[in-house]
Amino acid sequence: AMVTNPGDVPAWPRWKVTGPCSGAVLTVDGHSIAIPVALPAFTSVYIHTEPPDVFGDFLESKWDIMTGAVDFAPVPVGATVPVTAQVTSPAAGAQVTMTITPRYERAW
C-alpha cells in the first residue's frame, strides 16, 4: 500500500499485529521491523515507533521478542511512501493494521 503524510511533521506509524502467524516483517519506505516469533490466535503485539514501545494485549512489555530488524522510520512530511506487511504462515484471524496521525505545526 502507499501511505501519505499530509502533515507538517513526520508521522510515526503505530502497528498492531494479531495472530495466528509464525512471524511478520513490517516495512515503511524501506525501513523494516521484524517480529521473528509466533503469535498465537487472538494475541496481538502493538508497536509504537515514536516514542518507541512494544507491548501486548495487557500492556506488558514485548521488547524481548524484538530480536530481528528494528529500523523504526516515519512517513516523511508531504511524502507518499510504500508500506508492506509480510506475515509468515498466517491462519484465519491473522491481521496487521498500521495507522499514522498527521500533525501540523500551525493551523494555517
GROMACS .gro file of C-alpha atoms in nm:
model
  108
    1ALA     CA    1   0.000   0.000   0.000
    2MET     CA    2   0.102   0.362  -0.034
    3VAL     CA    3   0.065   0.594   0.267
    4THR     CA    4   0.066   0.975   0.250
    5ASN     CA    5   0.153   1.215   0.530
    6PRO     CA    6  -0.019   1.547   0.458
    7GLY     CA    7   0.112   1.697   0.783
    8ASP     CA    8   0.391   1.942   0.860
    9VAL     CA    9   0.573   1.697   1.090
   10PRO     CA   10   0.695   1.340   1.023
   11ALA     CA   11   0.423   1.086   1.111
   12TRP     CA   12   0.538   0.784   1.308
   13PRO     CA   13   0.344   0.459   1.246
   14ARG     CA   14   0.162   0.257   1.509
   15TRP     CA   15   0.130  -0.112   1.423
   16LYS     CA   16  -0.093  -0.390   1.553
   17VAL     CA   17  -0.012  -0.750   1.455
   18THR     CA   18  -0.263  -1.018   1.553
   19GLY     CA   19  -0.201  -1.394   1.531
   20PRO     CA   20  -0.211  -1.670   1.449
   21CYS     CA   21   0.108  -1.640   1.247
   22SER     CA   22   0.468  -1.751   1.277
   23GLY     CA   23   0.616  -1.403   1.232
   24ALA     CA   24   0.592  -1.075   1.044
   25VAL     CA   25   0.804  -0.811   0.875
   26LEU     CA   26   0.663  -0.458   0.865
   27THR     CA   27   0.822  -0.210   0.625
   28VAL     CA   28   0.782   0.167   0.581
   29ASP     CA   29   0.975   0.329   0.296
   30GLY     CA   30   1.240   0.053   0.301
   31HIS     CA   31   1.286   0.052   0.682
   32SER     CA   32   1.185  -0.279   0.840
   33ILE     CA   33   1.070  -0.410   1.176
   34ALA     CA   34   1.069  -0.787   1.225
   35ILE     CA   35   0.867  -0.996   1.466
   36PRO     CA   36   1.054  -1.329   1.438
   37VAL     CA   37   0.834  -1.524   1.680
   38ALA     CA   38   0.499  -1.697   1.651
   39LEU     CA   39   0.188  -1.520   1.771
   40PRO     CA   40  -0.095  -1.745   1.890
   41ALA     CA   41  -0.455  -1.690   1.779
   42PHE     CA   42  -0.626  -1.385   1.929
   43THR     CA   43  -0.293  -1.248   2.061
   44SER     CA   44  -0.170  -0.907   1.947
   45VAL     CA   45   0.155  -0.716   1.958
   46TYR     CA   46   0.144  -0.336   1.940
   47ILE     CA   47   0.442  -0.143   1.808
   48HIS     CA   48   0.456   0.234   1.854
   49THR     CA   49   0.754   0.379   1.672
   50GLU     CA   50   0.777   0.722   1.844
   51PRO     CA   51   0.836   0.713   2.127
   52PRO     CA   52   0.935   0.351   2.072
   53ASP     CA   53   0.732   0.094   2.263
   54VAL     CA   54   0.635  -0.269   2.207
   55PHE     CA   55   0.362  -0.425   2.420
   56GLY     CA   56   0.096  -0.692   2.432
   57ASP     CA   57  -0.278  -0.704   2.491
   58PHE     CA   58  -0.238  -0.645   2.865
   59LEU     CA   59   0.018  -0.362   2.821
   60GLU     CA   60   0.301  -0.599   2.913
   61SER     CA   61   0.638  -0.524   2.754
   62LYS     CA   62   0.715  -0.730   2.444
   63TRP     CA   63   1.061  -0.587   2.373
   64ASP     CA   64   1.204  -0.936   2.432
   65ILE     CA   65   1.051  -1.064   2.105
   66MET     CA   66   1.216  -0.787   1.901
   67THR     CA   67   1.527  -0.987   1.814
   68GLY     CA   68   1.509  -0.917   1.440
   69ALA     CA   69   1.531  -0.590   1.247
   70VAL     CA   70   1.426  -0.282   1.442
   71ASP     CA   71   1.456   0.009   1.200
   72PHE     CA   72   1.176   0.244   1.304
   73ALA     CA   73   1.105   0.515   1.048
   74PRO     CA   74   0.843   0.787   1.000
   75VAL     CA   75   0.638   0.876   0.696
   76PRO     CA   76   0.817   1.196   0.588
   77VAL     CA   77   0.644   1.534   0.565
   78GLY     CA   78   0.430   1.559   0.250
   79ALA     CA   79   0.555   1.224   0.120
   80THR     CA   80   0.377   0.919  -0.014
   81VAL     CA   81   0.576   0.605   0.071
   82PRO     CA   82   0.529   0.230   0.025
   83VAL     CA   83   0.421   0.028   0.327
   84THR     CA   84   0.423  -0.352   0.333
   85ALA     CA   85   0.331  -0.617   0.587
   86GLN     CA   86   0.462  -0.967   0.522
   87VAL     CA   87   0.306  -1.223   0.755
   88THR     CA   88   0.455  -1.572   0.770
   89SER     CA   89   0.216  -1.868   0.788
   90PRO     CA   90  -0.099  -1.668   0.866
   91ALA     CA   91  -0.415  -1.855   0.960
   92ALA     CA   92  -0.776  -1.738   0.988
   93GLY     CA   93  -0.794  -1.430   1.208
   94ALA     CA   94  -0.440  -1.306   1.145
   95GLN     CA   95  -0.419  -0.938   1.059
   96VAL     CA   96  -0.192  -0.634   1.053
   97THR     CA   97  -0.302  -0.273   1.084
   98MET     CA   98  -0.093   0.042   1.061
   99THR     CA   99  -0.207   0.394   1.145
  100ILE     CA  100  -0.044   0.734   1.135
  101THR     CA  101  -0.165   1.062   1.279
  102PRO     CA  102  -0.069   1.358   1.059
  103ARG     CA  103   0.039   1.650   1.276
  104TYR     CA  104   0.063   2.018   1.197
  105GLU     CA  105   0.281   2.291   1.342
  106ARG     CA  106   0.015   2.556   1.292
  107ALA     CA  107  -0.348   2.584   1.199
  108TRP     CA  108  -0.269   2.781   0.880
   0.00000   0.00000   0.00000
